[in-house]
XYZ file of C-alpha atoms in Angstrom:
660
model
C 0.011 -0.058 -0.025
C 1.350 3.345 -1.273
C 2.135 5.645 1.725
C 0.073 9.034 1.447
C 2.330 12.006 2.001
C 0.954 14.264 4.660
C 0.986 18.020 4.030
C 2.356 20.205 6.803
C -0.224 21.732 9.283
C -1.337 25.010 8.045
C -2.168 26.084 11.520
C -5.345 27.752 12.901
C -7.536 29.315 10.188
C -8.174 32.938 10.279
C -11.562 33.837 11.689
C -13.810 35.135 8.924
C -14.690 38.730 9.540
C -18.215 39.396 10.443
C -19.989 41.854 8.115
C -20.685 45.170 9.790
C -24.371 46.089 9.484
C -25.672 49.448 8.879
C -27.084 49.644 12.422
C -23.545 48.817 13.619
C -22.062 51.541 11.682
C -24.606 53.961 12.860
C -24.031 52.893 16.473
C -20.275 53.488 16.037
C -20.878 56.991 14.605
C -23.186 57.822 17.474
C -20.604 56.725 20.079
C -17.856 58.659 18.527
C -19.919 61.720 18.337
C -21.297 61.149 21.831
C -17.968 60.861 23.409
C -16.602 63.723 21.508
C -19.524 65.845 22.814
C -18.960 64.717 26.399
C -15.271 65.445 26.185
C -16.136 68.955 24.662
C -18.588 69.714 27.405
C -16.110 68.702 30.150
C -13.404 70.870 28.480
C -15.724 73.998 28.237
C -17.134 73.441 31.932
C -13.305 73.136 33.109
C -12.528 76.411 31.513
C -15.577 78.215 32.758
C -14.996 76.683 36.212
C -11.385 77.875 36.145
C -12.450 81.375 35.049
C -15.232 81.473 37.802
C -12.662 80.520 40.453
C -10.204 83.259 39.286
C -12.860 85.866 39.478
C -13.331 84.925 43.004
C -9.718 85.597 43.960
C -9.145 88.856 46.043
C -7.801 91.380 43.609
C -5.135 92.732 46.072
C -3.772 89.112 47.058
C -0.315 90.132 45.964
C -0.100 93.007 48.249
C -0.552 91.010 51.541
C 2.227 90.984 54.125
C 2.522 87.352 55.366
C 2.647 88.260 58.969
C 0.407 89.079 61.734
C 0.561 92.401 63.708
C 2.270 90.715 66.739
C 4.858 89.259 64.392
C 5.795 92.353 62.680
C 9.065 93.896 63.808
C 8.983 97.185 61.845
C 5.381 98.408 62.154
C 6.120 101.405 59.883
C 6.569 98.990 56.909
C 3.140 97.570 56.853
C -0.293 98.904 56.475
C -2.953 97.728 59.123
C -6.653 97.852 59.029
C -8.159 100.782 60.957
C -11.026 98.606 61.976
C -10.332 94.922 62.746
C -11.318 91.973 64.919
C -13.870 93.083 67.609
C -13.522 96.783 66.859
C -16.838 98.505 66.927
C -18.211 101.108 64.547
C -21.369 102.981 63.778
C -22.896 103.798 60.356
C -24.507 107.178 60.223
C -27.023 107.713 57.193
C -28.150 110.891 55.732
C -30.841 111.401 53.073
C -30.602 114.490 50.799
C -33.209 116.123 48.471
C -31.778 118.532 45.984
C -33.435 121.855 45.601
C -35.340 123.065 42.510
C -33.618 125.322 39.862
C -34.715 128.557 41.680
C -33.343 127.478 44.948
C -30.140 126.457 43.305
C -29.701 129.712 41.614
C -30.342 131.750 44.792
C -27.861 129.459 46.640
C -25.122 129.865 44.189
C -25.671 133.622 43.805
C -25.399 134.027 47.595
C -22.286 131.882 48.000
C -20.482 132.626 44.738
C -21.221 136.138 43.554
C -18.551 135.959 40.847
C -19.606 132.539 39.544
C -20.920 134.040 36.291
C -17.346 135.072 35.352
C -16.071 131.572 36.018
C -17.859 129.827 33.352
C -15.788 127.353 31.262
C -15.821 127.497 27.518
C -17.004 124.431 25.691
C -13.835 123.173 24.080
C -11.948 120.003 23.650
C -9.650 120.551 26.625
C -12.657 121.216 29.075
C -14.609 118.066 28.667
C -14.474 115.114 31.143
C -14.461 111.573 30.119
C -15.738 108.271 31.799
C -13.785 105.125 31.563
C -15.562 102.055 30.322
C -13.790 98.710 30.547
C -14.540 95.711 28.555
C -12.972 92.143 28.093
C -10.447 91.424 25.536
C -12.363 89.328 22.958
C -9.175 88.106 21.117
C -7.707 86.629 24.400
C -10.388 85.346 26.473
C -8.095 84.917 29.617
C -9.010 86.044 33.092
C -5.804 88.147 33.287
C -7.068 90.218 30.368
C -10.434 90.996 31.620
C -10.869 94.786 31.837
C -7.692 95.523 29.886
C -9.484 97.143 26.904
C -10.679 100.728 27.696
C -13.142 102.998 25.900
C -13.558 106.579 27.086
C -17.000 108.270 26.730
C -17.341 111.999 26.547
C -19.266 113.241 29.523
C -19.551 117.009 28.613
C -17.933 120.065 29.987
C -16.685 119.763 33.556
C -18.670 121.982 35.770
C -16.948 124.665 37.922
C -16.600 124.429 41.769
C -19.610 126.806 42.200
C -21.803 124.637 39.973
C -20.660 121.518 41.916
C -21.780 123.078 45.194
C -25.430 121.649 45.068
C -28.055 123.022 47.399
C -29.492 120.146 49.239
C -31.941 119.704 52.093
C -31.550 117.044 54.750
C -34.540 114.653 54.987
C -33.045 112.404 57.692
C -29.730 112.079 59.468
C -29.013 109.526 62.294
C -27.276 106.438 63.298
C -28.830 103.397 61.662
C -26.321 100.676 62.547
C -24.843 100.641 66.052
C -21.915 98.701 67.504
C -21.267 96.565 64.489
C -18.275 94.581 63.642
C -16.821 93.522 60.392
C -18.175 90.052 60.607
C -21.713 91.005 61.801
C -24.620 90.552 59.478
C -28.385 90.552 59.509
C -28.651 94.200 60.744
C -31.648 96.056 59.484
C -33.188 99.478 59.907
C -36.402 101.257 58.778
C -36.527 104.889 58.226
C -39.928 106.702 57.471
C -39.310 109.426 54.983
C -41.627 112.292 53.639
C -40.503 114.922 51.060
C -42.024 117.400 48.637
C -42.388 116.517 44.907
C -41.835 119.927 43.287
C -38.233 119.156 42.208
C -39.460 115.856 40.271
C -41.145 118.004 37.663
C -37.891 119.290 36.351
C -36.837 118.002 32.956
C -33.223 117.761 33.906
C -34.000 115.346 36.862
C -31.145 113.052 37.654
C -30.828 109.975 39.948
C -28.747 112.217 42.290
C -31.609 114.595 43.019
C -32.522 112.126 45.897
C -29.664 110.348 47.334
C -28.372 108.753 50.602
C -24.906 109.053 52.114
C -23.297 106.642 54.515
C -20.313 107.404 57.152
C -18.488 104.696 59.010
C -17.721 106.157 62.447
C -15.125 103.849 64.076
C -14.859 103.584 67.874
C -10.948 103.362 67.571
C -9.249 106.529 68.673
C -7.847 108.671 65.792
C -6.203 111.307 67.944
C -2.706 110.584 66.619
C -3.806 110.978 63.034
C -1.232 113.122 61.121
C -2.279 112.979 57.580
C -4.511 110.978 55.126
C -4.405 110.323 51.295
C -7.593 109.526 49.385
C -7.801 107.510 46.118
C -9.621 110.622 44.671
C -7.628 113.607 43.438
C -7.735 116.899 45.493
C -10.209 118.586 43.167
C -12.735 115.812 43.477
C -12.233 115.452 47.223
C -12.958 119.036 47.654
C -16.152 118.884 45.432
C -17.518 115.420 46.409
C -20.907 114.859 47.579
C -21.741 115.851 51.171
C -21.478 112.891 53.501
C -23.302 114.306 56.638
C -24.640 117.647 57.866
C -22.155 120.311 58.777
C -21.953 123.949 59.406
C -20.797 125.849 56.258
C -18.793 128.347 58.260
C -16.920 125.765 60.370
C -13.647 124.402 59.147
C -13.579 120.694 58.879
C -11.148 118.887 61.211
C -8.538 116.524 59.946
C -10.264 113.567 61.569
C -13.584 114.453 59.995
C -11.962 115.091 56.535
C -10.456 111.545 56.759
C -13.691 109.896 57.878
C -15.556 111.626 55.014
C -13.062 110.491 52.469
C -14.262 106.860 52.757
C -17.931 107.643 52.979
C -20.484 106.308 50.432
C -23.066 108.126 48.386
C -25.860 106.172 46.599
C -28.518 107.525 44.415
C -32.185 106.810 45.430
C -33.744 107.361 41.999
C -33.976 105.058 39.001
C -35.891 105.715 35.642
C -38.175 103.086 34.259
C -40.917 103.035 31.668
C -44.529 103.513 33.078
C -47.976 103.858 31.751
C -48.144 107.606 30.911
C -50.701 109.705 32.966
C -52.185 110.872 29.795
C -52.900 107.212 28.709
C -54.494 106.734 32.203
C -56.909 109.600 31.603
C -57.640 108.251 28.030
C -58.395 104.940 29.495
C -60.738 106.400 32.074
C -62.421 108.359 29.290
C -62.981 105.100 27.198
C -60.413 105.636 24.647
C -58.229 102.634 23.908
C -55.527 104.016 21.511
C -52.770 103.879 24.174
C -49.254 102.615 24.293
C -48.461 99.833 26.821
C -45.917 100.888 29.363
C -43.341 98.226 28.500
C -43.421 99.340 24.779
C -42.585 102.988 25.433
C -39.288 103.955 23.795
C -36.220 104.285 25.776
C -34.333 107.460 25.757
C -33.618 110.494 27.908
C -34.959 110.517 31.547
C -37.816 112.895 30.288
C -39.281 109.792 28.494
C -39.035 107.562 31.653
C -40.588 107.891 35.091
C -38.628 108.336 38.316
C -38.984 105.655 40.841
C -37.669 105.843 44.401
C -35.514 102.932 45.512
C -36.924 102.154 49.023
C -34.478 99.264 49.904
C -30.616 99.231 50.003
C -28.217 96.570 51.241
C -24.883 97.884 52.825
C -21.901 95.701 52.769
C -18.611 96.407 54.520
C -15.376 94.500 53.476
C -14.178 92.099 56.204
C -10.557 92.553 55.312
C -8.029 92.163 58.293
C -4.881 91.206 56.437
C -1.750 93.449 56.618
C -0.478 95.074 53.422
C 3.103 95.643 52.536
C 3.606 99.433 52.700
C 5.715 99.779 49.470
C 3.398 97.616 47.327
C 0.281 99.262 48.930
C 1.528 102.764 48.270
C 2.442 101.860 44.768
C -1.131 100.805 43.896
C -2.679 103.633 45.876
C -0.636 106.388 44.220
C -1.197 104.986 40.791
C -4.959 104.929 41.519
C -4.825 108.443 42.764
C -3.136 109.639 39.568
C -5.598 107.847 37.094
C -8.930 107.864 38.996
C -12.035 109.898 38.118
C -11.254 110.483 34.417
C -7.542 111.421 34.854
C -6.408 108.529 32.772
C -7.893 110.002 29.665
C -5.492 111.227 26.939
C -2.358 109.696 28.513
C -2.937 110.997 31.919
C -4.283 114.496 30.924
C -7.834 114.062 31.642
C -9.795 116.323 33.846
C -10.910 114.782 37.275
C -14.645 114.948 38.351
C -16.807 113.142 40.775
C -19.310 112.104 38.158
C -16.944 109.902 36.336
C -15.436 108.260 39.395
C -15.685 104.301 39.405
C -15.625 103.143 43.041
C -15.822 99.275 42.924
C -14.156 96.660 45.059
C -11.939 95.349 42.328
C -10.677 98.886 41.538
C -10.573 100.609 44.810
C -11.420 98.402 47.836
C -8.965 98.885 50.682
C -6.861 101.192 48.562
C -9.551 103.865 49.034
C -7.748 105.824 51.950
C -4.351 105.617 53.376
C -4.125 106.902 57.005
C -0.976 108.148 58.613
C -0.603 107.940 62.403
C 2.154 108.996 64.971
C 2.993 106.308 67.485
C 3.798 108.188 70.610
C 5.228 104.967 72.361
C 7.861 104.047 69.677
C 8.159 107.171 67.980
C 7.475 105.433 64.637
C 4.939 106.350 61.833
C 2.184 103.783 61.392
C -0.053 103.352 58.508
C -3.702 102.139 58.234
C -6.302 101.645 55.480
C -9.899 102.488 55.897
C -12.812 100.091 55.995
C -14.498 99.834 52.615
C -18.310 100.334 52.647
C -20.228 99.744 49.513
C -23.892 99.180 48.327
C -24.888 95.709 46.725
C -25.873 95.848 43.183
C -29.526 95.226 42.316
C -30.471 94.586 45.950
C -34.057 96.015 45.463
C -36.919 94.004 44.096
C -39.727 95.040 41.802
C -41.878 96.174 44.690
C -39.265 98.222 46.133
C -39.117 100.635 43.080
C -41.985 103.067 44.041
C -43.130 105.497 41.236
C -43.246 109.112 42.118
C -46.748 110.444 42.017
C -46.094 113.112 39.387
C -47.145 113.698 35.843
C -44.022 114.722 33.961
C -45.618 114.482 30.503
C -47.371 117.461 28.711
C -50.634 115.715 27.421
C -51.566 118.801 25.428
C -48.636 118.298 23.207
C -49.726 114.738 22.120
C -51.755 114.306 18.992
C -53.563 111.320 20.372
C -54.642 113.133 23.287
C -55.723 116.363 21.418
C -57.821 114.411 19.040
C -60.121 113.420 22.060
C -61.025 117.073 22.870
C -60.267 116.273 26.430
C -59.139 119.183 28.817
C -55.501 120.108 28.397
C -53.274 118.568 31.009
C -49.682 120.050 31.808
C -47.074 118.380 33.954
C -48.308 118.516 37.460
C -48.094 117.077 41.018
C -50.544 114.273 41.798
C -49.629 114.684 45.583
C -47.871 117.424 47.404
C -45.615 114.926 49.255
C -44.514 111.415 49.006
C -44.149 109.014 52.057
C -41.730 106.130 51.830
C -40.454 103.576 54.231
C -36.817 103.280 53.565
C -35.428 99.845 54.446
C -31.640 99.412 55.027
C -29.887 96.117 55.725
C -26.269 95.475 56.597
C -23.792 92.571 56.440
C -19.986 92.208 56.600
C -18.473 90.462 53.622
C -15.241 88.677 53.053
C -13.318 89.484 49.913
C -14.519 86.230 48.102
C -18.223 86.635 49.325
C -18.236 90.162 48.161
C -16.786 89.307 44.792
C -19.444 86.421 44.476
C -22.278 88.706 45.504
C -21.279 91.140 42.705
C -21.274 88.160 40.149
C -24.712 87.055 41.212
C -26.229 90.437 41.146
C -29.338 89.687 39.087
C -31.271 92.890 37.806
C -34.895 92.998 38.585
C -37.544 93.120 35.774
C -39.640 96.366 36.336
C -42.771 95.984 34.258
C -45.383 98.641 34.992
C -48.062 96.582 33.072
C -48.058 93.750 35.580
C -50.927 93.537 38.012
C -50.374 93.272 41.906
C -50.259 89.524 41.952
C -47.633 89.306 39.226
C -45.489 91.949 40.901
C -45.739 90.118 44.229
C -44.673 86.932 42.427
C -41.801 88.657 40.740
C -40.647 90.043 44.176
C -40.741 86.549 45.665
C -38.784 85.162 42.901
C -36.177 88.031 43.162
C -35.846 87.312 46.818
C -35.223 83.704 46.093
C -32.390 84.503 43.631
C -30.904 87.105 46.045
C -30.782 84.288 48.727
C -27.535 83.096 46.879
C -25.996 86.417 47.922
C -27.144 85.963 51.620
C -29.189 89.017 51.219
C -32.123 89.031 53.735
C -35.002 90.944 52.755
C -36.787 90.473 56.095
C -35.624 89.743 59.569
C -37.516 86.339 59.779
C -36.311 85.300 56.412
C -33.858 82.510 56.061
C -32.164 82.474 52.659
C -30.009 79.481 53.302
C -32.804 77.235 54.594
C -34.832 78.310 51.612
C -32.136 77.517 49.234
C -31.676 74.080 50.771
C -35.461 73.354 50.804
C -35.781 74.353 47.101
C -32.678 72.437 46.078
C -33.997 69.331 47.828
C -37.501 69.741 46.130
C -35.771 69.988 42.856
C -33.669 66.972 43.386
C -36.801 64.945 44.714
C -38.682 65.882 41.525
C -35.718 64.964 39.298
C -35.273 61.632 41.220
C -38.993 60.983 40.757
C -38.866 61.736 37.094
C -35.946 59.338 36.494
C -37.827 56.646 38.518
C -40.871 57.363 36.254
C -39.006 56.935 33.174
C -37.028 53.831 34.318
C -40.127 52.093 35.451
C -42.068 52.555 32.204
C -38.958 52.081 30.003
C -38.037 48.705 31.665
C -41.501 47.490 32.022
C -41.955 44.149 30.316
C -45.495 43.252 31.049
C -48.660 45.514 31.600
C -50.152 43.126 34.266
C -51.862 45.179 36.899
C -52.001 48.392 34.865
C -55.330 49.884 33.813
C -55.134 50.523 30.127
C -58.095 52.827 30.099
C -56.688 54.777 33.051
C -53.551 55.423 31.221
C -55.446 56.546 28.091
C -57.642 58.896 30.400
C -54.434 60.409 31.832
C -53.039 60.947 28.296
C -56.303 62.514 27.295
C -56.271 64.994 30.344
C -52.674 66.173 29.208
C -54.067 66.695 25.706
C -56.998 68.540 27.116
C -54.721 70.880 29.065
C -52.706 71.348 25.850
C -55.692 72.587 23.980
C -56.808 74.824 26.664
C -53.236 76.417 27.039
C -53.033 76.884 23.187
C -56.484 78.584 23.009
C -55.837 80.884 26.036
C -52.813 83.272 26.349
C -50.266 81.913 28.658
C -46.588 82.592 29.451
C -43.638 80.566 28.301
C -43.094 78.999 31.637
C -46.464 77.186 31.504
C -45.764 76.051 27.934
C -42.433 74.574 28.979
C -44.069 72.808 32.025
C -46.673 71.541 29.652
C -44.056 70.066 27.312
C -42.673 68.038 30.214
C -46.160 66.698 31.005
C -46.622 65.560 27.329
C -43.200 63.933 27.574
C -44.187 62.004 30.743
C -47.489 61.105 29.309
C -45.957 59.565 26.306
C -43.623 57.280 28.225
C -46.494 55.032 29.606
C -47.789 54.717 25.935
C -44.590 52.595 25.074
C -45.840 50.051 27.830
C -49.503 49.878 27.168
C -49.079 49.706 23.378
C -46.240 47.162 23.678
C -44.430 49.048 21.031
C -40.786 47.949 20.149
C -38.109 49.460 18.196
C -35.674 47.438 16.123
C -33.735 48.143 12.947
C -35.051 46.349 9.953
C -33.381 48.089 7.153
C -33.996 51.428 5.486
C -37.055 50.128 3.609
C -39.082 49.008 6.749
C -40.331 51.044 9.618
C -38.362 50.295 12.896
C -41.422 49.862 14.923
C -43.295 46.545 15.886
C -46.139 45.827 18.290
C -45.788 42.706 20.491
C -48.635 40.391 21.156
C -50.222 40.330 24.565
C -49.327 37.545 26.802
C -51.918 35.332 28.637
C -51.472 37.209 31.890
C -51.735 40.514 30.134
C -55.062 39.527 28.453
C -56.315 38.342 31.979
C -55.410 41.638 33.359
C -57.228 43.433 30.579
C -60.378 41.291 31.193
C -60.337 42.317 34.790
C -59.929 45.977 33.951
C -62.897 45.661 31.499
C -65.186 44.602 34.316
C -65.383 48.282 35.489
C -68.018 49.870 33.425
C -67.820 53.257 31.758
C -70.719 54.355 33.940
C -68.794 53.627 37.019
C -65.732 55.547 35.742
C -67.806 58.431 34.614
C -69.661 58.785 37.954
C -66.243 58.609 39.731
C -64.757 61.420 37.532
C -67.779 63.448 38.197
C -67.582 63.040 41.932
C -63.871 63.874 41.895
C -64.425 66.834 39.701
C -67.290 68.164 41.955
C -65.010 67.819 45.139
C -62.181 69.634 43.404
C -64.382 72.240 42.230
C -66.234 72.988 45.515
C -63.592 72.251 47.928
C -60.450 74.159 48.687
C -57.527 72.655 46.856
C -54.851 74.779 48.650
C -53.550 72.997 51.830
C -51.511 75.905 52.706
C -52.891 79.337 52.240
C -50.964 81.491 49.784
C -49.631 84.751 50.956
C -50.724 86.266 47.778
C -53.805 88.284 47.273
C -56.442 86.654 44.993
C -55.768 86.861 41.307
C -58.314 89.062 39.707
C -58.172 87.050 36.506
C -58.685 83.972 38.463
C -61.758 85.236 40.171
C -63.121 86.523 36.883
C -62.845 83.009 35.274
C -66.035 81.498 34.131
C -67.760 78.609 35.794
C -67.291 76.446 32.748
C -63.556 76.883 32.771
C -63.533 75.851 36.472
C -65.549 72.716 35.759
C -63.247 71.898 32.804
C -60.153 72.207 34.846
C -61.571 70.077 37.685
C -62.773 67.489 35.205
C -59.300 67.336 33.690
C -57.675 66.951 36.996
C -60.184 64.255 38.016
C -59.342 62.217 34.855
C -55.683 62.546 35.537
C -56.454 61.076 39.109
């Protein structure tokens, strides 16, 4: 028998490559794009988080002296805080009302008889300029924020005589007593009443009604030798008055130093409002009026003055020592460039109206105090406490419109065509009474920076009714809880924030459970198919109702979530399945009901439609007649809700009963 020659073993055969389906390619592309999107989102979030953290860094961190006051051997080489630790201070508030044009003219003529000869010509060299800083769009780095500067022309600089404004003191007194830098939650209420004649002037500004605040420290300042303000001498001499004083008495050195770190805040803002002419037209039965929120923005003559009845004071809780050389370098540079002096390479004219007094730019560099140490014979330096007012601390209800008519109705064509009596600008009341609310808290550098970043401007809409304004006020107070700004003594912003956060997380967790339950549901045993269809029908009914009636965007967004949640159970009760079956066939199939599902459906069918209809009618009646609010709302009744028709109420109760 012939031997068969054996061939060498070829080894393991290569595995045949499995063909990749279209669905596999689609999944691979989706995975790649999804992973890329996640990485991009993480990268953007990291950059934004880093920029946010950089914005919370104290701006004067590099000037700190890394020693305590007891560790310092040469105390003349550091700058200590004037108020620190448990040092107490008072805050004196003064409210000023500017006189009218006639009073101002008489005041200047009495004090400055030669003021007419000191008028400045309108030329390029006599204008003042306001500095406006903006970020560098080419290099979006935190270090470049505010490096680009644009100068805005603010007109001819007034003379010293013109800057000496005639003002009447409405109130002056101590509103915060024995406070420290770390105290918070202090409040004060001051009743104010003032005449309204000055509010008819067309050149009305925000400074016509203002408040000034002076920090009066309890520490002794008897050894004060000199002080240096961040403002130039011209501005320091013509700055706003900080507290009442005799015009004939010379201000002492200590009083001048304390006034140099005072604060002046305007108490007027201008916002659109329904014109008094339109109010008269509406009362006469004419409807060709312009809504308040559609009135054009322009000069203050086109907007209405509102008194700001709430202010939140903050004092910087800064207790670090500064290196004298580094501190003086920054302070002297600020003094040379502040209040418009930086315009035209340092040749700008200074004026108080173009001064920018913020924590980032000024802060503890505001006033440098020089003391003589009688024990050691050395010169000691100190920096003044920095007092500021929080931005956007007043809510919509805290802006009170002044009861005056500043519009000449006789000059409007729409008003003259009605043949109504002519109406000139006039006072609606002789005086105005306001409860002025002041709150106070000490803020660390990081907390003060965060408070400025989280300053949300309130929406002032004069066309809102009382209920909408109260709701806007409540929402504004909720947002300000992030800044630890208490609007009331019994308010607890942190607790409120925790409760709202837990409520949001609970709703989110319930939503995830809802989606997971119906998404992973295999059988519909024990689920009422007709009940689910009634629930979907109730959502569709609400959809039709909101589409027919005017509603805001928030309600429509909430309706979108309800529709999304109502669609999820449909995947279970219809037993719909998705599977890729090529490009020519729909990727949708309906599974057949199992034996237990058919048995569950037969049990559900035993409930007659009459029983279901009667149950819905009973529930709708209970919801319509009974009070559905377990906790009484502090809001007054909504006039639109009370005017709603009985049919609409029955419809709402019926839909709610169907959803139950």
